[in-house]
Coordinates of C-alpha atoms in Angstrom, one line a residue:
M124 CA 2.8 -14.6 -17.2
S125 CA 5.4 -17.3 -16.1
L126 CA 6.2 -18.6 -12.7
T127 CA 9.1 -20.1 -11.5
D128 CA 9.7 -21.4 -8.0
F129 CA 7.3 -19.2 -7.1
R130 CA 4.8 -20.2 -3.8
S131 CA 3.4 -23.6 -4.8
Y132 CA 4.1 -23.5 -8.7
A133 CA 7.3 -24.8 -9.7
Q134 CA 6.4 -23.3 -13.4
V135 CA 3.5 -22.5 -14.6
D136 CA 2.1 -19.7 -17.8
L137 CA -0.9 -18.4 -17.6
R138 CA -2.4 -16.0 -20.8
L139 CA -3.7 -12.7 -19.9
E140 CA -6.5 -10.7 -21.7
P141 CA -8.3 -7.6 -21.7
G142 CA -11.8 -8.0 -20.0
V143 CA -12.6 -10.2 -17.3
T144 CA -10.7 -13.1 -16.3
V145 CA -11.7 -15.9 -13.5
L146 CA -9.3 -18.4 -11.9
V147 CA -11.7 -21.1 -10.2
G148 CA -10.2 -23.4 -8.4
S149 CA -10.8 -25.1 -4.5
N150 CA -9.5 -23.4 -1.8
G151 CA -5.4 -23.7 -1.4
I152 CA -5.0 -25.1 -4.9
G153 CA -3.1 -22.2 -5.7
K154 CA -5.5 -19.0 -7.1
T155 CA -4.1 -16.6 -4.7
N156 CA -0.5 -17.0 -5.5
L157 CA -1.5 -16.3 -9.0
M158 CA -2.8 -12.9 -8.1
E159 CA -0.1 -12.3 -5.5
A160 CA 2.5 -12.4 -8.0
V161 CA 0.8 -10.1 -10.4
G162 CA 0.6 -7.8 -7.1
Y163 CA 4.2 -8.1 -6.4
L164 CA 5.3 -7.7 -9.8
A165 CA 3.6 -4.3 -8.9
T166 CA 4.2 -3.3 -5.6
L167 CA 7.0 -5.6 -4.7
S168 CA 5.4 -6.5 -1.6
S169 CA 3.1 -9.2 -0.9
H170 CA -0.6 -8.6 0.5
R171 CA -0.4 -12.0 2.6
V172 CA 3.3 -11.7 4.1
S173 CA 6.0 -9.0 5.0
A174 CA 8.8 -10.8 4.0
D175 CA 9.9 -12.5 0.6
G176 CA 10.9 -16.1 2.2
P177 CA 7.4 -17.6 1.8
L178 CA 7.1 -16.8 -1.5
L179 CA 10.1 -19.2 -3.0
R180 CA 9.1 -22.5 -3.4
F181 CA 9.9 -24.6 -0.2
G182 CA 13.7 -25.8 -0.7
T183 CA 14.8 -23.3 -3.4
E184 CA 16.7 -20.1 -3.2
R185 CA 15.2 -18.3 -5.6
A186 CA 11.7 -17.4 -7.2
L187 CA 10.9 -15.4 -11.0
I188 CA 8.1 -13.6 -12.2
R189 CA 8.2 -13.0 -15.7
A190 CA 5.5 -11.0 -17.5
K191 CA 4.7 -9.1 -21.0
L192 CA 2.4 -6.2 -20.6
V193 CA 1.0 -4.3 -23.3
R194 CA -0.5 -0.9 -23.9
G195 CA -1.4 0.2 -27.0
E196 CA 1.1 -0.8 -29.6
Q197 CA 3.8 -0.8 -27.1
S198 CA 5.0 -3.7 -25.2
T199 CA 7.3 -4.5 -22.1
V200 CA 8.5 -7.2 -20.6
L201 CA 9.7 -7.6 -16.8
E202 CA 11.1 -10.2 -14.9
L203 CA 11.7 -9.9 -11.2
E204 CA 14.1 -12.2 -9.4
I205 CA 13.3 -12.8 -5.9
N206 CA 16.2 -13.9 -3.8
S207 CA 16.8 -15.6 -0.4
G208 CA 19.9 -14.0 1.3
R209 CA 21.0 -11.0 -1.2
A210 CA 18.7 -8.3 -2.5
N211 CA 16.2 -8.8 -5.4
R212 CA 16.9 -8.1 -9.1
G213 CA 15.1 -6.9 -12.2
R214 CA 15.5 -7.2 -16.0
I215 CA 13.7 -4.5 -18.7
N216 CA 13.1 -5.8 -21.7
R217 CA 16.2 -8.1 -21.1
S218 CA 18.3 -5.3 -20.3
N219 CA 21.1 -5.5 -18.1
P220 CA 20.0 -6.6 -14.3
V221 CA 18.6 -3.4 -12.1
R222 CA 17.5 -2.7 -8.7
A223 CA 13.8 -4.2 -7.9
R224 CA 12.9 -0.9 -7.4
D225 CA 13.8 0.3 -10.9
L226 CA 10.4 -1.5 -12.3
L227 CA 8.0 0.4 -9.9
G228 CA 5.8 1.9 -11.9
I229 CA 5.8 0.3 -15.2
C230 CA 2.7 -2.3 -13.6
H231 CA -0.4 -1.0 -12.1
T232 CA -2.6 -2.7 -9.6
V233 CA -5.5 -2.5 -7.5
L234 CA -5.6 -5.9 -5.7
F235 CA -9.0 -6.6 -3.1
A236 CA -8.5 -9.1 -0.8
P237 CA -10.2 -10.5 2.4
E238 CA -7.4 -9.1 4.1
D239 CA -8.4 -5.6 3.1
L240 CA -10.3 -5.7 6.3
A241 CA -7.6 -4.7 8.3
L242 CA -7.5 -1.7 6.6
V243 CA -10.3 -0.6 8.7
K244 CA -10.0 -2.9 12.0
G245 CA -6.3 -3.3 12.0
D246 CA -3.8 -1.0 13.9
P247 CA -2.6 2.3 11.5
S248 CA 0.3 0.6 10.1
N249 CA -1.9 -1.4 7.4
R250 CA -3.0 2.0 6.5
R251 CA -0.1 3.9 5.8
R252 CA 1.2 1.0 4.3
F253 CA -2.4 1.1 1.8
L254 CA -1.1 4.8 1.3
D255 CA 2.9 4.0 1.0
E256 CA 2.5 1.1 -1.7
L257 CA -0.2 3.5 -3.7
L258 CA 2.1 6.3 -3.6
V259 CA 5.2 4.5 -5.1
S260 CA 2.8 3.0 -7.4
L261 CA 1.9 6.3 -8.6
I262 CA 5.1 8.2 -8.1
P263 CA 7.7 5.7 -7.7
R264 CA 10.5 7.9 -6.9
H265 CA 8.7 8.2 -3.5
A266 CA 10.1 4.4 -2.7
A267 CA 13.9 6.1 -2.1
T268 CA 11.8 8.1 0.3
R269 CA 10.8 5.3 1.9
S270 CA 13.8 3.9 2.1
D271 CA 15.4 7.0 2.7
Y272 CA 13.0 7.6 5.7
D273 CA 13.3 4.2 6.9
R274 CA 17.2 3.7 6.8
V275 CA 17.6 7.2 8.8
L276 CA 14.6 6.0 11.7
K277 CA 16.5 3.0 11.9
Q278 CA 19.6 4.6 12.8
R279 CA 18.5 7.1 15.2
N280 CA 16.0 4.7 17.2
A281 CA 19.5 2.7 17.7
L282 CA 20.8 5.7 18.9
L283 CA 18.1 6.2 21.5
K284 CA 18.8 2.9 22.9
S285 CA 21.6 3.0 23.3
A286 CA 20.7 6.2 25.4
R287 CA 18.2 4.2 27.2
A288 CA 20.8 1.6 28.2
G289 CA 23.1 3.9 29.9
K290 CA 25.9 4.6 26.9
F291 CA 24.6 8.1 26.2
T292 CA 27.3 10.5 25.8
A293 CA 27.9 14.1 24.7
G294 CA 28.9 13.4 21.6
H295 CA 25.9 11.0 21.0
E296 CA 23.8 14.3 21.7
A297 CA 25.7 15.8 19.3
T298 CA 25.4 12.7 16.6
L299 CA 21.6 12.2 17.5
D300 CA 21.0 16.0 16.5
V301 CA 22.4 15.1 12.9
W302 CA 20.4 12.5 12.8
D303 CA 17.1 14.7 13.6
Q304 CA 17.8 16.4 10.8
H305 CA 18.3 14.0 8.2
M306 CA 15.0 12.2 9.8
A307 CA 13.2 15.8 9.8
R308 CA 13.8 16.2 5.9
A309 CA 13.1 12.6 5.2
G310 CA 10.0 12.4 7.2
A311 CA 9.0 16.0 6.1
E312 CA 9.0 14.6 2.2
L313 CA 7.4 11.3 3.0
L314 CA 4.5 13.3 5.3
H315 CA 4.1 16.2 2.3
A316 CA 3.5 13.6 -0.3
R317 CA 1.2 11.2 1.9
L318 CA -1.2 14.6 2.8
E319 CA -1.5 15.0 -1.3
L320 CA -2.3 11.8 -1.8
V321 CA -5.0 11.5 1.1
E322 CA -6.4 14.5 -0.5
R323 CA -6.8 13.6 -3.8
L324 CA -8.2 9.9 -2.0
R325 CA -11.2 11.5 0.1
P326 CA -13.6 12.2 -3.3
H327 CA -13.1 9.3 -4.8
L328 CA -13.5 7.3 -1.3
N329 CA -16.8 9.2 -0.5
N330 CA -18.5 8.4 -4.3
A331 CA -17.0 5.1 -4.0
Y332 CA -18.8 4.5 -0.6
A333 CA -22.2 5.8 -2.2
Q334 CA -21.9 3.4 -5.2
L335 CA -21.8 0.5 -2.9
T336 CA -24.5 1.4 -1.1
D337 CA -27.5 3.4 -0.7
G338 CA -25.8 6.9 0.0
S339 CA -27.1 7.0 3.4
K340 CA -23.4 8.1 5.0
A341 CA -21.1 9.9 3.9
A342 CA -17.3 8.3 3.8
D343 CA -14.2 11.0 4.4
A344 CA -10.8 10.3 5.4
A345 CA -8.1 12.6 7.6
Y346 CA -4.6 12.2 8.3
R347 CA -3.4 12.1 11.7
S348 CA 0.4 13.7 12.2
T349 CA 2.6 13.1 14.9
L350 CA 3.3 16.9 14.6
Q351 CA -0.1 17.6 15.8
T352 CA 0.2 16.3 19.1
L353 CA 3.2 18.4 19.6
M354 CA 2.3 21.3 18.3
D355 CA 0.0 24.4 18.6
D356 CA -1.8 26.1 16.1
D357 CA 0.6 28.9 15.7
G358 CA 3.1 26.0 14.7
A359 CA 5.5 26.2 18.5
P360 CA 6.5 23.4 20.6
A361 CA 3.4 22.4 22.8
G362 CA 4.9 20.7 25.8
V363 CA 5.5 16.8 25.8
G364 CA 2.6 15.7 26.8
G365 CA 1.1 13.9 23.4
E366 CA -1.8 15.9 23.4
P367 CA -2.8 18.7 20.9
S368 CA -2.9 22.4 22.8
A369 CA -5.4 23.5 20.8
D370 CA -9.2 22.3 20.0
A371 CA -8.9 20.4 17.2
D372 CA -10.3 23.1 14.8
Q373 CA -7.7 25.1 15.7
V374 CA -4.8 22.7 15.0
E375 CA -2.6 23.7 12.3
D376 CA -3.2 22.9 8.8
L377 CA -0.2 20.7 7.8
R378 CA -1.9 20.6 3.7
L379 CA -1.1 24.2 3.6
L380 CA 2.8 23.7 4.5
S381 CA 6.0 23.0 1.9
V382 CA 8.3 20.1 2.8
D383 CA 10.9 23.5 4.4
D384 CA 8.4 24.2 6.7
L385 CA 7.1 20.5 7.5
T386 CA 11.1 20.2 8.2
D387 CA 11.4 22.5 10.3
R388 CA 8.6 21.5 12.3
Y389 CA 9.8 18.4 12.5
V390 CA 13.1 19.7 13.9
R391 CA 11.4 21.4 16.9
A392 CA 8.9 18.7 17.8
F393 CA 12.1 16.4 17.7
A394 CA 13.9 19.1 20.4
A395 CA 10.0 19.0 22.4
S396 CA 9.8 15.1 22.6
R397 CA 13.6 14.5 23.2
R398 CA 13.3 13.7 26.7
R399 CA 10.6 11.0 26.3
E400 CA 12.1 10.0 23.4
L401 CA 15.4 9.4 25.9
E402 CA 13.5 7.8 28.1
R403 CA 11.6 5.0 26.1
G404 CA 14.3 4.5 23.2
I405 CA 12.2 5.2 20.3
S406 CA 11.2 7.8 18.2
L407 CA 8.2 9.1 19.3
V408 CA 7.1 11.6 16.3
G409 CA 7.4 10.8 12.5
P410 CA 5.5 9.4 9.6
H411 CA 6.0 6.3 11.1
R412 CA 3.4 6.8 14.0
D413 CA 1.2 8.7 12.2
E414 CA -2.7 7.9 11.2
L415 CA -5.1 7.7 8.5
E416 CA -8.7 7.7 10.0
L417 CA -11.4 6.5 8.3
I418 CA -14.7 8.5 8.8
L419 CA -18.0 6.9 8.2
G420 CA -21.0 9.4 8.8
Q421 CA -19.5 11.5 12.3
A422 CA -18.0 8.1 13.5
P423 CA -14.5 6.8 13.3
A424 CA -15.0 3.2 10.6
K425 CA -12.6 1.4 13.0
G426 CA -15.3 0.3 16.3
Y427 CA -18.0 2.1 15.4
A428 CA -18.7 0.2 11.5
S429 CA -21.0 -2.8 11.5
H430 CA -19.7 -5.8 9.1
G431 CA -21.3 -4.6 6.1
E432 CA -20.2 -0.9 6.4
T433 CA -16.4 -2.0 6.8
W434 CA -16.4 -4.2 3.8
S435 CA -18.0 -1.6 2.1
M436 CA -15.0 1.2 3.2
C437 CA -12.2 -1.4 2.6
L438 CA -13.7 -1.6 -1.1
S439 CA -13.8 1.6 -1.3
L440 CA -10.8 2.7 0.0
R441 CA -9.5 0.2 -2.8
L442 CA -11.5 1.8 -5.4
A443 CA -10.8 5.3 -4.7
S444 CA -7.6 4.3 -5.5
Y445 CA -8.4 2.5 -8.7
Y446 CA -9.9 5.9 -9.5
V447 CA -6.7 7.7 -8.9
M448 CA -4.9 5.5 -11.0
L449 CA -7.4 6.0 -13.6
D450 CA -7.0 10.0 -13.0
D451 CA -3.3 9.6 -14.0
A452 CA -3.9 7.3 -17.1
R453 CA -6.2 10.2 -18.5
T454 CA -2.8 12.3 -18.5
G455 CA -0.1 9.7 -19.8
G456 CA -0.3 6.7 -17.3
S457 CA -1.8 3.2 -17.8
A458 CA -5.1 1.8 -16.7
P459 CA -4.8 -0.4 -13.7
I460 CA -4.9 -4.1 -13.4
L461 CA -8.2 -5.1 -11.1
I462 CA -7.6 -8.2 -9.1
L463 CA -10.2 -9.3 -7.2
D464 CA -9.0 -12.6 -5.1
D465 CA -11.8 -14.6 -3.2
V466 CA -13.7 -11.1 -2.3
F467 CA -17.3 -12.0 -3.7
A468 CA -17.4 -15.0 -1.2
E469 CA -17.1 -12.6 1.9
L470 CA -20.2 -10.1 0.4
D471 CA -23.6 -10.0 0.5
V472 CA -25.5 -10.4 -2.7
Q473 CA -26.3 -7.0 -3.3
R474 CA -22.4 -5.9 -2.8
R475 CA -21.2 -8.5 -5.2
R476 CA -23.5 -7.0 -7.8
K477 CA -22.3 -3.0 -7.0
L478 CA -18.9 -4.0 -7.0
A479 CA -19.5 -6.2 -10.4
A480 CA -21.1 -3.3 -12.1
I481 CA -18.2 -0.9 -11.1
V482 CA -15.3 -3.2 -12.0
S483 CA -16.8 -4.5 -15.4
G484 CA -16.0 -2.1 -17.1
A485 CA -12.3 -1.8 -16.4
E486 CA -9.7 -2.6 -19.2
Q487 CA -8.2 -6.1 -17.3
V488 CA -9.9 -7.3 -14.2
L489 CA -8.6 -10.7 -13.1
V490 CA -11.0 -12.8 -10.2
T491 CA -10.5 -15.8 -7.8
A492 CA -13.3 -18.1 -7.0
A493 CA -13.7 -21.3 -5.0
V494 CA -17.2 -21.5 -6.4
E495 CA -18.2 -20.3 -10.1
A496 CA -22.2 -19.5 -8.7
D497 CA -20.3 -16.8 -6.2
I498 CA -19.1 -14.6 -9.0
P499 CA -22.1 -12.3 -10.6
E500 CA -23.4 -12.1 -13.6
E501 CA -22.0 -8.4 -14.7
L502 CA -18.4 -10.4 -14.8
A503 CA -19.2 -12.8 -17.4
G504 CA -15.7 -13.5 -19.2
R505 CA -13.1 -16.2 -19.4
R506 CA -12.6 -18.9 -17.1
V507 CA -9.4 -20.6 -16.3
K508 CA -9.2 -23.5 -13.7
V509 CA -6.6 -24.1 -11.7
V510 CA -5.4 -27.6 -10.6
P511 CA -2.7 -28.7 -8.4
G512 CA 0.4 -27.1 -9.6
G513 CA -0.4 -25.2 -12.5
I514 CA -3.9 -24.6 -14.7
D515 CA -6.2 -26.3 -17.2
D516 CA -6.4 -23.9 -19.8
P517 CA -5.8 -24.6 -23.7
E518 CA -4.9 -20.9 -24.5
S519 CA -2.2 -20.8 -22.2
R520 CA -0.1 -24.5 -23.5

């Protein structure tokens, strides 16, 4: 991998190999920047910031990530140009420039980081983002699904805000009907894909949690859709109070519905919630307001799990995504690169050893640590020293 003007690096080259590579260096030296670049190449997003601006070295207008990926006898060269003020661009095997999202699905990563605590303790947007990034990694065409939904949501919200400001007319009503149809279809496609993904994750989540702990509690996940707060058990509009009209066990199982069925449910839900949406000036129904509830034993993990249980649940979510990717790799996909960024310093000795034993057999593992003693013996492998502005590694010179 080669970086130009990415974060703290004017230029750095790092040769990576199969197996375990541990990057060691003091805090603030730039270890995470290297891992962030690998993750960005795979997902087109950072686990640390929501905008691209901070990824560019201060005072520069663009950053460049280059990487050569090898799978069996085949190698692929990826280049990703991150630009200030204009669209990012990519290249595959030095071809003509393409959209950045055309690179999705070529490099797969699973990144563990201290920020993962937000997956349990943070607001629902963190868990929705986790699902969507994994979804796009597995099925790159869903990058367009997300983009289409976000575009329609933005337009629909702008119209609702106009109504709240007193500028809503009969013409706006007809326009809102049109946006309802677009948003219903885009939302149904995203919801259907998320529901399928959660069903794939659930058994792996429980298995991973058992691997990391004594197995005394089961771990599970449940997808909570805003459709279920506005529909009764017959799939009809349930009023506009925002509460289900039936007991939780009687709420319609959305997993059994097709995209067309979900589209119809959304259209009816928009109609049921229109008055409230016009009053508040925002879209109240849709995947953008859904929740992935994480469950430990009989209780929600958020608010009930101890600190150690919270960490175990976060790690289990990442491991579950790793196992899902491995399932795909067995049918023609590629095994993901595992990235453990300053994770071991946050864990007790028992969890360190269990996590290390689980990931040590992965095809490629990248680990960062401020203190080499934090790395369990199970992760013996190559060590690379990170120094200000670069790395001290004879093999990468």
